Coordinates of C-alpha atoms in Angstrom, one line a residue:
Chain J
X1 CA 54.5 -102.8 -184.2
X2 CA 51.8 -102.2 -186.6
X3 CA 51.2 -99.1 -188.9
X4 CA 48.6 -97.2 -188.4
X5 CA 46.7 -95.6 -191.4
X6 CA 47.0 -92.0 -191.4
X7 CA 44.0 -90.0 -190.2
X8 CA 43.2 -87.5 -193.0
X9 CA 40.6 -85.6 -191.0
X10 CA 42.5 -85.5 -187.9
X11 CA 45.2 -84.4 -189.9
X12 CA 43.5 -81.7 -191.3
X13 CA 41.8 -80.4 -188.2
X14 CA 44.5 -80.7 -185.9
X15 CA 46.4 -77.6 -189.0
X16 CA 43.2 -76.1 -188.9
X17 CA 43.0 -75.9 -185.3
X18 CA 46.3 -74.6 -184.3
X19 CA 46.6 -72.1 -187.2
X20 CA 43.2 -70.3 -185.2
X21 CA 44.9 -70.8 -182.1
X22 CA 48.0 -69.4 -183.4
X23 CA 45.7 -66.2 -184.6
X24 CA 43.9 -66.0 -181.4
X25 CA 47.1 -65.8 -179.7
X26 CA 48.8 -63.3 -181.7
X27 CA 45.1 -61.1 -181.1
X28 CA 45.8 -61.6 -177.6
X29 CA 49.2 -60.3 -177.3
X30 CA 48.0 -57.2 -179.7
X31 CA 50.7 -58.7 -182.6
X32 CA 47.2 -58.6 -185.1
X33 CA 43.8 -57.2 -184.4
X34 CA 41.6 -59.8 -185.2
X35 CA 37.6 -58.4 -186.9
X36 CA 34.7 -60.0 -187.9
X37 CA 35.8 -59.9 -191.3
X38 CA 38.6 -62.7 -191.3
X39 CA 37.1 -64.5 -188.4
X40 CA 33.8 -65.4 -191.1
X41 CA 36.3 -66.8 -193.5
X42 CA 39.1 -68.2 -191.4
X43 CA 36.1 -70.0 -189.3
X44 CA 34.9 -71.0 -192.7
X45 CA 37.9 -72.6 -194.1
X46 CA 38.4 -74.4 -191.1
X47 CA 34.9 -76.2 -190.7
X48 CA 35.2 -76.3 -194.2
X49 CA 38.6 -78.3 -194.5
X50 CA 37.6 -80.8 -191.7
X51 CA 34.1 -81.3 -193.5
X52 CA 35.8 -82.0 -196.5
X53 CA 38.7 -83.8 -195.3
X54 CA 36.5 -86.0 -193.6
X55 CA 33.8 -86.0 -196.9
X56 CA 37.0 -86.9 -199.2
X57 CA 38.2 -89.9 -195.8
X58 CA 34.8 -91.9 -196.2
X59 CA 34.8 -91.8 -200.1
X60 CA 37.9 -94.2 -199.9
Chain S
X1 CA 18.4 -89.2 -220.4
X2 CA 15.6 -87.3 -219.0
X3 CA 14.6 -85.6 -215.8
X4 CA 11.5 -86.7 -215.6
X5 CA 10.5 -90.4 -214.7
X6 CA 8.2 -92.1 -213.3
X7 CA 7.6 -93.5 -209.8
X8 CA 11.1 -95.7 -209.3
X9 CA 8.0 -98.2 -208.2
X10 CA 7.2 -98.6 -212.0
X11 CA 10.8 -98.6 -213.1
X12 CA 10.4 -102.7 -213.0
X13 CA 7.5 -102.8 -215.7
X14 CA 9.8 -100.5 -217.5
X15 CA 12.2 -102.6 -217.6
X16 CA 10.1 -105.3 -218.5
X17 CA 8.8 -103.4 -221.7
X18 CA 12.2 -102.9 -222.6
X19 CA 13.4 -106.2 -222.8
X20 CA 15.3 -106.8 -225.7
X21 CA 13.7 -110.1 -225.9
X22 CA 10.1 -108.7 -226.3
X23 CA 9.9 -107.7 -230.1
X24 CA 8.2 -104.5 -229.4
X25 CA 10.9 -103.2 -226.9
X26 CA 13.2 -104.0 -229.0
X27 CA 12.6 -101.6 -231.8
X28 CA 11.6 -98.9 -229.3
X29 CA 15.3 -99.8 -228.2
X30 CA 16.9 -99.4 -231.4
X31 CA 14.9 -96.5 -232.0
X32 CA 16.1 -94.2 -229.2
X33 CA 19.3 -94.0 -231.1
X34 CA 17.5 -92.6 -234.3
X35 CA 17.2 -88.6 -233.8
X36 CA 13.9 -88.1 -235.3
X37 CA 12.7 -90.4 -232.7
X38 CA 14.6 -88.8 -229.7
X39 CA 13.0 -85.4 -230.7
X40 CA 9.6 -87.2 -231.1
X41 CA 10.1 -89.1 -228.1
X42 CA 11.1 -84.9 -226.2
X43 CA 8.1 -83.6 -227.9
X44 CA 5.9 -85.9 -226.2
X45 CA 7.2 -85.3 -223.1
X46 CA 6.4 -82.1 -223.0
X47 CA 3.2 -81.9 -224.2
X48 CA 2.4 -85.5 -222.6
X49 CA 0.3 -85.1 -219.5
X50 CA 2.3 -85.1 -216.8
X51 CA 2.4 -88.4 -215.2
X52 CA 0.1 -89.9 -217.4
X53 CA -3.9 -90.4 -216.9
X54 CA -4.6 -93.9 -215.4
X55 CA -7.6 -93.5 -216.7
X56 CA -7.0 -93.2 -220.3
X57 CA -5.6 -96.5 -220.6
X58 CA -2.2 -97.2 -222.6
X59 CA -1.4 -94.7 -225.3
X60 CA 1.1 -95.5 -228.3
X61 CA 1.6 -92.0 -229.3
X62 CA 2.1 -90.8 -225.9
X63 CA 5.2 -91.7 -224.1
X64 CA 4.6 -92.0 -220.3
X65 CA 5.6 -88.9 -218.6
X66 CA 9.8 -88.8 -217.9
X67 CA 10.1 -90.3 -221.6
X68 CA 10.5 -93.8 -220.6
X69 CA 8.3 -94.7 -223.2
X70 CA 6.4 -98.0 -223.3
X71 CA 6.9 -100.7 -225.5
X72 CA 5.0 -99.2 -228.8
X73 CA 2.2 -98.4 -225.5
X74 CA 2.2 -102.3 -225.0
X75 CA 1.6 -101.0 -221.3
X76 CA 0.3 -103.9 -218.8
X77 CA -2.7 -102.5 -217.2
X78 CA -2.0 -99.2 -215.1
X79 CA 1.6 -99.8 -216.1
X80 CA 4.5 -97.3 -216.2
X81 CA 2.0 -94.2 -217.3
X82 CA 0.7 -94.4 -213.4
X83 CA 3.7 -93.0 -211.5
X84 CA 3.4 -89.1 -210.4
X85 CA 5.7 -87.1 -212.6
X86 CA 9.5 -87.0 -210.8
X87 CA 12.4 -84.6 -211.1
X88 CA 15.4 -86.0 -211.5
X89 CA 19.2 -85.0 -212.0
X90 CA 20.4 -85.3 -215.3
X91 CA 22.7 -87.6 -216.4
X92 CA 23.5 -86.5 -220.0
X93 CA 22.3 -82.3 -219.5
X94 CA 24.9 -82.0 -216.8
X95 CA 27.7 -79.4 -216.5
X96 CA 27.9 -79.1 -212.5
X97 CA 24.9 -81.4 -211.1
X98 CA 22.0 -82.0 -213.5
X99 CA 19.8 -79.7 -212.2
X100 CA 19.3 -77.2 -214.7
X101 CA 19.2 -80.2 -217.5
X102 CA 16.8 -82.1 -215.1
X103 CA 14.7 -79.0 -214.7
X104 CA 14.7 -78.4 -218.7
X105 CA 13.7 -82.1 -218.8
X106 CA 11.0 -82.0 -216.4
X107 CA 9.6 -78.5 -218.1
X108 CA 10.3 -79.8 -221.7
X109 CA 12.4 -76.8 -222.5
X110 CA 16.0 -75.9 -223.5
X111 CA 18.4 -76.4 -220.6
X112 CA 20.0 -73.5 -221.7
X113 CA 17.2 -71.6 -220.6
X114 CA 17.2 -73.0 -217.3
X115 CA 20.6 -72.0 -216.8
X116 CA 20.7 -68.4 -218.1
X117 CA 17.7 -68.3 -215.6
X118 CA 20.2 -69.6 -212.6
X119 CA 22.8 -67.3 -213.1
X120 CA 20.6 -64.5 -213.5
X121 CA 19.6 -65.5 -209.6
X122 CA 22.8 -65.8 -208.9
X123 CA 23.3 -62.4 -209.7
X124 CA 20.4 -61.4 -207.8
X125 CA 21.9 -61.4 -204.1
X126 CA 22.6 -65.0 -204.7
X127 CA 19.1 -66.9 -204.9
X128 CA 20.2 -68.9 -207.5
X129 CA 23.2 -70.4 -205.7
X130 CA 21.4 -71.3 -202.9
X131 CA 18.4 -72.8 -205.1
X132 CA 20.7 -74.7 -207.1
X133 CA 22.7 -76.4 -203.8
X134 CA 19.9 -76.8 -202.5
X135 CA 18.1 -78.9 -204.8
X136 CA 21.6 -80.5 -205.5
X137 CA 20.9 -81.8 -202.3
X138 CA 17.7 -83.1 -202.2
X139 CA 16.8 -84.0 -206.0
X140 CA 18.0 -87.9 -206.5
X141 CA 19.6 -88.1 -209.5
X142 CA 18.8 -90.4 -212.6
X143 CA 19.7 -93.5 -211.1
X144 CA 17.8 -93.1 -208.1
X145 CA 20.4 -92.1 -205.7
X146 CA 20.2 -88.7 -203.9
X147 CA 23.5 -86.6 -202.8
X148 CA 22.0 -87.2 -199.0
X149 CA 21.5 -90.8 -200.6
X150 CA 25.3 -91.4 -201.5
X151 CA 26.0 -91.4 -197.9
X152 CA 27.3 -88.9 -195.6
X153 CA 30.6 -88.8 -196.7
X154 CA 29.4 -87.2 -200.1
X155 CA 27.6 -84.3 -198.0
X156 CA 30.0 -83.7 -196.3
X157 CA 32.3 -83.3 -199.6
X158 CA 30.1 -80.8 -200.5
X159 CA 29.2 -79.1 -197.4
X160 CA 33.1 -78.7 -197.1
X161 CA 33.7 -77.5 -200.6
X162 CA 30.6 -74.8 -200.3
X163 CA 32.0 -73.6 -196.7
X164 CA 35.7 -73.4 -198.9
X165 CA 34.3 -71.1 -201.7
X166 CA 32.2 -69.2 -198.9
X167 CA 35.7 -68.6 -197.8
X168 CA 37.5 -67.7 -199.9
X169 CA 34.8 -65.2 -202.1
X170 CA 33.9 -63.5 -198.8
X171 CA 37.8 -62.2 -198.4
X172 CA 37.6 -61.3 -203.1
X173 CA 37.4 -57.5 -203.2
X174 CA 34.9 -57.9 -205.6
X175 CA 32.4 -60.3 -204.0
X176 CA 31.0 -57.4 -202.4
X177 CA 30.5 -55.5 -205.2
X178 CA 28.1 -56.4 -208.5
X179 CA 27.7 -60.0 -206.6
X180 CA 25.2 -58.3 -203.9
X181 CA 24.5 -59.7 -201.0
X182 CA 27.4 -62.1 -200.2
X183 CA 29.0 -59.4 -197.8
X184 CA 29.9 -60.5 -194.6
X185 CA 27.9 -61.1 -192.1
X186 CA 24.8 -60.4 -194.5
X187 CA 22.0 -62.7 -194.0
X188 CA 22.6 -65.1 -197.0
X189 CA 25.7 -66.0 -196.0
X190 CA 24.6 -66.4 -192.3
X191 CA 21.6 -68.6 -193.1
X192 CA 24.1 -71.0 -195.1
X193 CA 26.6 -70.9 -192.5
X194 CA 24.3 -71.6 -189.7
X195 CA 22.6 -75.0 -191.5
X196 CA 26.2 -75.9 -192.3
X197 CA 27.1 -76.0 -188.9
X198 CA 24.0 -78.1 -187.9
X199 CA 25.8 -80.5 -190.8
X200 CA 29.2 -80.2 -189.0
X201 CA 27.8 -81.5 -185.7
X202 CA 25.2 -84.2 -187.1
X203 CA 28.4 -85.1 -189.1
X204 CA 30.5 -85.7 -186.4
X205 CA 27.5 -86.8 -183.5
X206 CA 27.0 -89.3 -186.2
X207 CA 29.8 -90.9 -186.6
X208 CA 31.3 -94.1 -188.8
X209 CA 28.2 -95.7 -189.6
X210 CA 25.2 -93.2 -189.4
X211 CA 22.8 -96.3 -190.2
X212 CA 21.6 -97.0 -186.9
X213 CA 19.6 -100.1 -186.7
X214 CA 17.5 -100.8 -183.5
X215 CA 16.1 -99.0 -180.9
X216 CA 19.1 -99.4 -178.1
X217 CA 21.8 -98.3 -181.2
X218 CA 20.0 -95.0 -181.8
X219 CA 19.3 -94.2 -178.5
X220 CA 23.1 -94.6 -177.7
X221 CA 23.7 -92.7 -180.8
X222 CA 21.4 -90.1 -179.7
X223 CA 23.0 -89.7 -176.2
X224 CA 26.4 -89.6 -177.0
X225 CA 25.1 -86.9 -179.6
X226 CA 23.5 -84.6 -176.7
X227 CA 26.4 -85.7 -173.8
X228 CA 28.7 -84.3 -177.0
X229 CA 27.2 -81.0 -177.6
X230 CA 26.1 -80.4 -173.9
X231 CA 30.6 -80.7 -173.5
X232 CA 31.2 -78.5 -176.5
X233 CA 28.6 -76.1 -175.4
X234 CA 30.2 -75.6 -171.9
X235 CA 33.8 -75.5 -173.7
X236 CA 31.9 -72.8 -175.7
X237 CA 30.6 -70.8 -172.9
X238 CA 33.8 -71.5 -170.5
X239 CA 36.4 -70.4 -173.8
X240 CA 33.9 -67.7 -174.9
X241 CA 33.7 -66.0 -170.8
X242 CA 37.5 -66.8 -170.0
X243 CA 38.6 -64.9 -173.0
X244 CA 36.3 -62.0 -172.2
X245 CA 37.3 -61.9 -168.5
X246 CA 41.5 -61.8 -170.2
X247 CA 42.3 -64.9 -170.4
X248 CA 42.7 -64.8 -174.1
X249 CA 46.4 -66.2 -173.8
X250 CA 45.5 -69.2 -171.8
X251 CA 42.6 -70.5 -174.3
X252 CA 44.9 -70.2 -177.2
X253 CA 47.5 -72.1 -175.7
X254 CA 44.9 -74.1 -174.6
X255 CA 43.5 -74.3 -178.2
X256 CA 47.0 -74.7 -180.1
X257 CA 47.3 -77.9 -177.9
X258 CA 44.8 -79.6 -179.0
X259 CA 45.2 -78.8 -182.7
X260 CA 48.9 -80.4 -182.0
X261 CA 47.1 -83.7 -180.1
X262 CA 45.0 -83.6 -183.4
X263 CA 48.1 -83.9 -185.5
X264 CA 49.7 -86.5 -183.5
X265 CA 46.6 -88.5 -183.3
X266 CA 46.3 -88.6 -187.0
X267 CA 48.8 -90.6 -187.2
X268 CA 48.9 -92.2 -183.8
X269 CA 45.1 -92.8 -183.7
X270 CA 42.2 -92.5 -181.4
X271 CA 42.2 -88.1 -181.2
X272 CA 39.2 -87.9 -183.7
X273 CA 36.9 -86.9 -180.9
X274 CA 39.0 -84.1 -180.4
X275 CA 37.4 -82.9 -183.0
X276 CA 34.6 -80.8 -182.4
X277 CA 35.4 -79.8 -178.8
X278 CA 38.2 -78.1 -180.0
X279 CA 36.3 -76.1 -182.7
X280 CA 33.4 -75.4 -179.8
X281 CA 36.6 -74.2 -177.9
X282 CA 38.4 -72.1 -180.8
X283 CA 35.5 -70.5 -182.1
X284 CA 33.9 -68.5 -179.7
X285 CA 36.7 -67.6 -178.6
X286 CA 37.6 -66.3 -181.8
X287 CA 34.4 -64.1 -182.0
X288 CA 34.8 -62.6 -178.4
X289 CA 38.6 -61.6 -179.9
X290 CA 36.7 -60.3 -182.5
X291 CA 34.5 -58.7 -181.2
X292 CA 36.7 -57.1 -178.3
X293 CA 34.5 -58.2 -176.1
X294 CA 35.9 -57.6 -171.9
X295 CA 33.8 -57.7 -169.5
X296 CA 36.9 -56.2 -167.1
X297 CA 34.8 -53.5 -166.5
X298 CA 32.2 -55.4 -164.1
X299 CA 28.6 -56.5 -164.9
X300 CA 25.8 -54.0 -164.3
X301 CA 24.0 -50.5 -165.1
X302 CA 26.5 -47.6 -164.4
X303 CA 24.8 -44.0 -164.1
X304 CA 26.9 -41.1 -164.1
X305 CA 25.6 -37.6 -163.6
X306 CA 28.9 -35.1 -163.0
X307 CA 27.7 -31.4 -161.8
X308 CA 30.7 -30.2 -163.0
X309 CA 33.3 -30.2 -165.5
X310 CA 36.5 -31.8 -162.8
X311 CA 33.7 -34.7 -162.0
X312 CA 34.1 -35.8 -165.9
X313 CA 36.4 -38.9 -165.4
X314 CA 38.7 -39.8 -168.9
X315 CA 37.6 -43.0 -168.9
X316 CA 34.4 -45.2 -168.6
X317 CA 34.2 -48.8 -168.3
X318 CA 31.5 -51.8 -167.9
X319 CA 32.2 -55.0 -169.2
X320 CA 28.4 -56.4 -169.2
X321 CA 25.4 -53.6 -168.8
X322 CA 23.7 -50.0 -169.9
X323 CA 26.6 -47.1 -168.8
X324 CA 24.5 -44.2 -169.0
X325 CA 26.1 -40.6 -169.0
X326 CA 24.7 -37.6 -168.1
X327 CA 25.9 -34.6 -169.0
X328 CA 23.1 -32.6 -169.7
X329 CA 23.1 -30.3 -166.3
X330 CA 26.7 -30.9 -165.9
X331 CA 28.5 -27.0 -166.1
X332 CA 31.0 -27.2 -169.3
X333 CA 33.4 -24.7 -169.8
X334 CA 34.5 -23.9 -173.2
X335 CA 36.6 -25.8 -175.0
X336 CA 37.9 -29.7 -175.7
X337 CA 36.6 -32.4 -173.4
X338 CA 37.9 -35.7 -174.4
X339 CA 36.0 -38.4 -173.3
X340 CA 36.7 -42.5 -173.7
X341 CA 33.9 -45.1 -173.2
X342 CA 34.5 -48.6 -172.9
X343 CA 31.7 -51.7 -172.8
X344 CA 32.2 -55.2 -173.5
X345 CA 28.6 -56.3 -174.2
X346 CA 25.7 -54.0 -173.6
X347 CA 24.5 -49.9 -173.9
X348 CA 26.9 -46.9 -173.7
X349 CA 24.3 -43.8 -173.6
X350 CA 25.8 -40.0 -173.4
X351 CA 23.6 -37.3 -172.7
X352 CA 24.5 -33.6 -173.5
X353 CA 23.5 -30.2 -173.4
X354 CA 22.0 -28.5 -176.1
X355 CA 24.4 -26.1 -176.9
X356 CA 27.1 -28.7 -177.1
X357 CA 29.3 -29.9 -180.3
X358 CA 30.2 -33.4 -180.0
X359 CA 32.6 -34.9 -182.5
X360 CA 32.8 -38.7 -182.4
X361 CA 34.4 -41.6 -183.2
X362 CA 34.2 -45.2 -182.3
X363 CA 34.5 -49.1 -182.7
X364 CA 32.4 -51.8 -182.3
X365 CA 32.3 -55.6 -182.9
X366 CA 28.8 -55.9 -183.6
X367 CA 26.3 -53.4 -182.7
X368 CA 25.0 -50.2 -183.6
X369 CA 26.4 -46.4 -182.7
X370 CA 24.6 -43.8 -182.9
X371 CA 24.7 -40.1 -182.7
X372 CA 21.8 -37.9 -182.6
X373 CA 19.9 -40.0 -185.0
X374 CA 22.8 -40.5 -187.5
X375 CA 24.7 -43.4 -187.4
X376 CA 26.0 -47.4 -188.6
X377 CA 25.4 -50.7 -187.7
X378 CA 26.6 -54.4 -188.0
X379 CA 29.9 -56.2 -187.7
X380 CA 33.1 -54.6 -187.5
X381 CA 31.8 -50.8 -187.2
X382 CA 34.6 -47.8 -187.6
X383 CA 32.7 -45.1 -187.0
X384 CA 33.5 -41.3 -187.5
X385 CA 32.3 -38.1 -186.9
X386 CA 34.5 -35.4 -186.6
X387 CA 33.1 -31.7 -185.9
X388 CA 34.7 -28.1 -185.8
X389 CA 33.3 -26.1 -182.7
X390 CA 33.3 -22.6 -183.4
X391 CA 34.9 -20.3 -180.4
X392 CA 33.4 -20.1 -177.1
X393 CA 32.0 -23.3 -177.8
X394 CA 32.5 -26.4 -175.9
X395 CA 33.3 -29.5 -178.0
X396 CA 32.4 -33.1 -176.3
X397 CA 35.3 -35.4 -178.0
X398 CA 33.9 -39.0 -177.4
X399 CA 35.8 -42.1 -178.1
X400 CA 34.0 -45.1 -178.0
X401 CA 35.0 -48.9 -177.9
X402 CA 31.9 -51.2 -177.7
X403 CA 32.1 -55.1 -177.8
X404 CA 29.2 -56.0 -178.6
X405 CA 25.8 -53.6 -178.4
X406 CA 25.0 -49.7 -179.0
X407 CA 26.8 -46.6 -178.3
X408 CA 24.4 -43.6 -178.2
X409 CA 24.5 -40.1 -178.1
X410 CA 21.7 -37.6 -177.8
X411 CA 20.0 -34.4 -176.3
X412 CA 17.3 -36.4 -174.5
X413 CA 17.0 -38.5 -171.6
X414 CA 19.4 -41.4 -172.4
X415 CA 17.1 -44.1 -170.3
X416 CA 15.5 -45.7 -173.2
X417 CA 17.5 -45.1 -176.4
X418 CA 16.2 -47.9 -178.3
X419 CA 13.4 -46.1 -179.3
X420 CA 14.7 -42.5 -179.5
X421 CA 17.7 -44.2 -181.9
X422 CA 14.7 -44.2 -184.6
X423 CA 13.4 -40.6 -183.7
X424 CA 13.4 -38.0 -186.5
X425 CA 13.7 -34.9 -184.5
X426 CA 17.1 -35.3 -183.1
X427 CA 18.3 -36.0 -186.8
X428 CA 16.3 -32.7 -187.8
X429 CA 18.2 -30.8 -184.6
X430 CA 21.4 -32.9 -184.2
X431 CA 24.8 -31.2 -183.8
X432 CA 23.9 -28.1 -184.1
X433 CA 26.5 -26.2 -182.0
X434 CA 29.2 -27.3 -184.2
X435 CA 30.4 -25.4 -187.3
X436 CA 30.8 -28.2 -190.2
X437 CA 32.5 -31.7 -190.0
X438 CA 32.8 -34.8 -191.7
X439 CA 31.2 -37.9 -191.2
X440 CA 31.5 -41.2 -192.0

């Protein structure tokens, strides 16, 4: 069977995605009250890690 | 070593001039090395005329503009003097990018100056960051080769590592302070956010190879771009509405699963794609969470006018509309009258009597309260105003939880309060049965 090469920006925005679903759930159940203020970032970081992730992948 | 070059057109006869096998080029070559010559060779290029004058001909003393100075002006005819003066990145003023040493080079001034000048902007809500990315960007560097040049996987390097420092400075206690104009949701920060997520989704519409060649290749390029974001926007409005309507839980699950057939896929293969729906799933989402947006409460306008005190319900609710309430011929005894009003997206207006204290306090996602022409606006609004009623009195507790839109309270008719939120009188008048309070 042959090895696959990992996928650095799949990688990255699989983490990224189900850390916001992770926060989205926790809103949802009233665990955290999620505002505005950590949305902007925590979206930021997010497109920001798959961006670069992706940037660092086709630099190879 | 300078920013300023000619047309990359001419770069040819330069080289030509400068062959070390030409006798005349190949003292200007060793010459370069010699300081008094480099500084001769900067003073011309700022005083130099910029680009050079075809019609003046070859001239020894002047360098051609960009200080890629002819062979001791052995120019061929309309030679490298022609080109249109060019900013460039500098190669050897560089401490991020070479634009403040290319800019110094194009002006024939002291990169230092440039610099001080850049973080001055900076400073001033953030002009000079913005400037500086931007011409980071576009401005090819010495070589020839722009970021946008070096291929998308550069651009997106950098797009990612400005979206990482937007980040992480917007949650620093002190980017909102002598910084200026990096708070949250401001409009700097909304304008870079907004053309970096046109880059995300060209980035991702574009795929592998972005160099499309033929007609059929960039159509199919181009409709697998649209058939993409036409399915991301329906994920968008689909998470965005099913959140809203409570079904919060389900898109996270929903939204956690694909993050985990992300992860698998990076090492399996073939989830890429996965990508960006999953982000047009997540985020919305995320900003009706944030926002508190439900529409629960229906969709519509809801107009309430109790006669008296027992019709006053505890609660109000819309999810999507204008809830107007009408208190102003309703008979209020004396005393506390809690009230709570809920909207998910829309216009809460309360309408009082005169002789009323109201003491107020509310949330909203993103909007605007107001109450009687005092009150705060933008993302994540806490606001409070709590008033003493003196004896005798009744005092109108409201407590108000908007999504998204305006809560408004005033003395007039609450039909149209968009244009009595900017009225001076009810600010002159407001409150005026209470006794004292604070605000804020």
């Amino acid at each position: 069977m042959a090895r696959r090469d990992l996928d650095l920006p799949s990688l990255v925005a699989g983490i990224a995605v189900v850390l916001l679903g992770a926060v989205l759930l926790l809103d949802r159940l009233d665990v955290l009250s999620l505002r505005f203020a950590s949305l902007g970032p925590l979206a930021c970081a997010t497109i920001g890690a798959v961006l670069l992730a992706s940037g660092l992948g086709r630099r190879d | 070593m300078v920013g300023a070059r000619p047309d990359p057109d001419t770069l040819s006869m330069e080289s030509h001039d400068e062959d070390p096998t030409t006798p005349q080029g190949g003292d200007h070559a060793a010459d370069a090395s010699d300081p008094s010559e480099r500084a001769t060779e900067k003073s011309g290029d700022a005083t130099g005329p910029p680009g050079g004058d075809p019609s003046r001909g070859p001239a020894p003393e002047t360098p051609a503009a960009g200080g890629a100075i002819p062979a001791g002006g052995a120019t061929p005819a309309g030679g490298a003097t022609e080109g249109p003066r060019r900013l460039y990145r500098s190669r050897d003023e560089r401490l991020i990018g070479g634009v403040c040493g290319g800019l110094a080079e194009y002006f024939g001034i002291d990169p230092l100056i440039v610099r001080i000048i850049t973080v001055g902007l900076v400073f001033a809500g953030g002009a000079g960051f913005l400037a500086y990315l931007a011409a980071w960007l576009l401005v090819p560097e010495e070589d020839g080769e722009s970021v946008a040049d070096g291929g998308n996987g550069r651009l997106a390097t950098i797009a990612g590592t400005v979206l990482l420092v937007l980040a992480i400075g917007t949650v620093l206690p002190f980017w909102n302070g002598p910084f200026g104009g990096w708070g949250w949701g401001g409009p700097l920060v909304s304008l870079i956010c907004l053309g970096l997520a046109g880059l995300a989704v060209w980035w991702v519409a574009s795929g592998e190879h972005p160099a499309a060649s033929g007609t059929r290749d960039i159509l199919r390029r181009a409709g697998f771009g649209v058939a993409l974001l036409a399915v991301c926007g329906l994920l968008a409005l689909g998470g965005a509405w099913a959140t809203a309507a409570g079904g919060g839980v389900i898109v996270a699950v929903v939204v956690i699963v694909a993050g985990l057939w992300l992860v698998a896929g990076a090492f399996l293969g073939g989830a890429r794609w996965l990508i960006l729906p999953a982000l047009a799933l997540a985020l919305p989402a995320g900003v009706v969470s944030a926002a508190n947006l439900d529409v629960d409460g229906g969709v519509g306008d809801r107009e309430y006018r109790p006669a008296v005190a027992s019709e006053i319900r505890g609660t109000y609710k819309l999810g999507v509309g204008h809830l107007i309430l009408d208190l102003r011929d309703t008979k209020l005894p004396p005393g506390d009258r809690p009230i709570h009003v809920e909207i998910g997206a829309g216009a809460v207006s309360i309408a009082v009597p005169r002789n009323v204290c109201v003491t107020s306090k509310a949330h909203l996602g993103a909007g605007q309260v107001n109450v009687f022409g005092h009150g705060s606006g933008g993302l994540d609004v806490d606001w409070r105003d709590a008033r003493q009623a003196p004896a005798g009195t009744t005092r109108l507790i409201v407590d108000g939880d908007v999504g998204v839109g305006v809560l408004d309270v005033t003395y007039d008719s609450p039909s149209d309060h968009f244009d009595r939120r900017r009225s001076p009188a009810d600010r002159e008048r407001g409150n005026a049965a209470c006794i004292g309070g604070v605000r804020g």
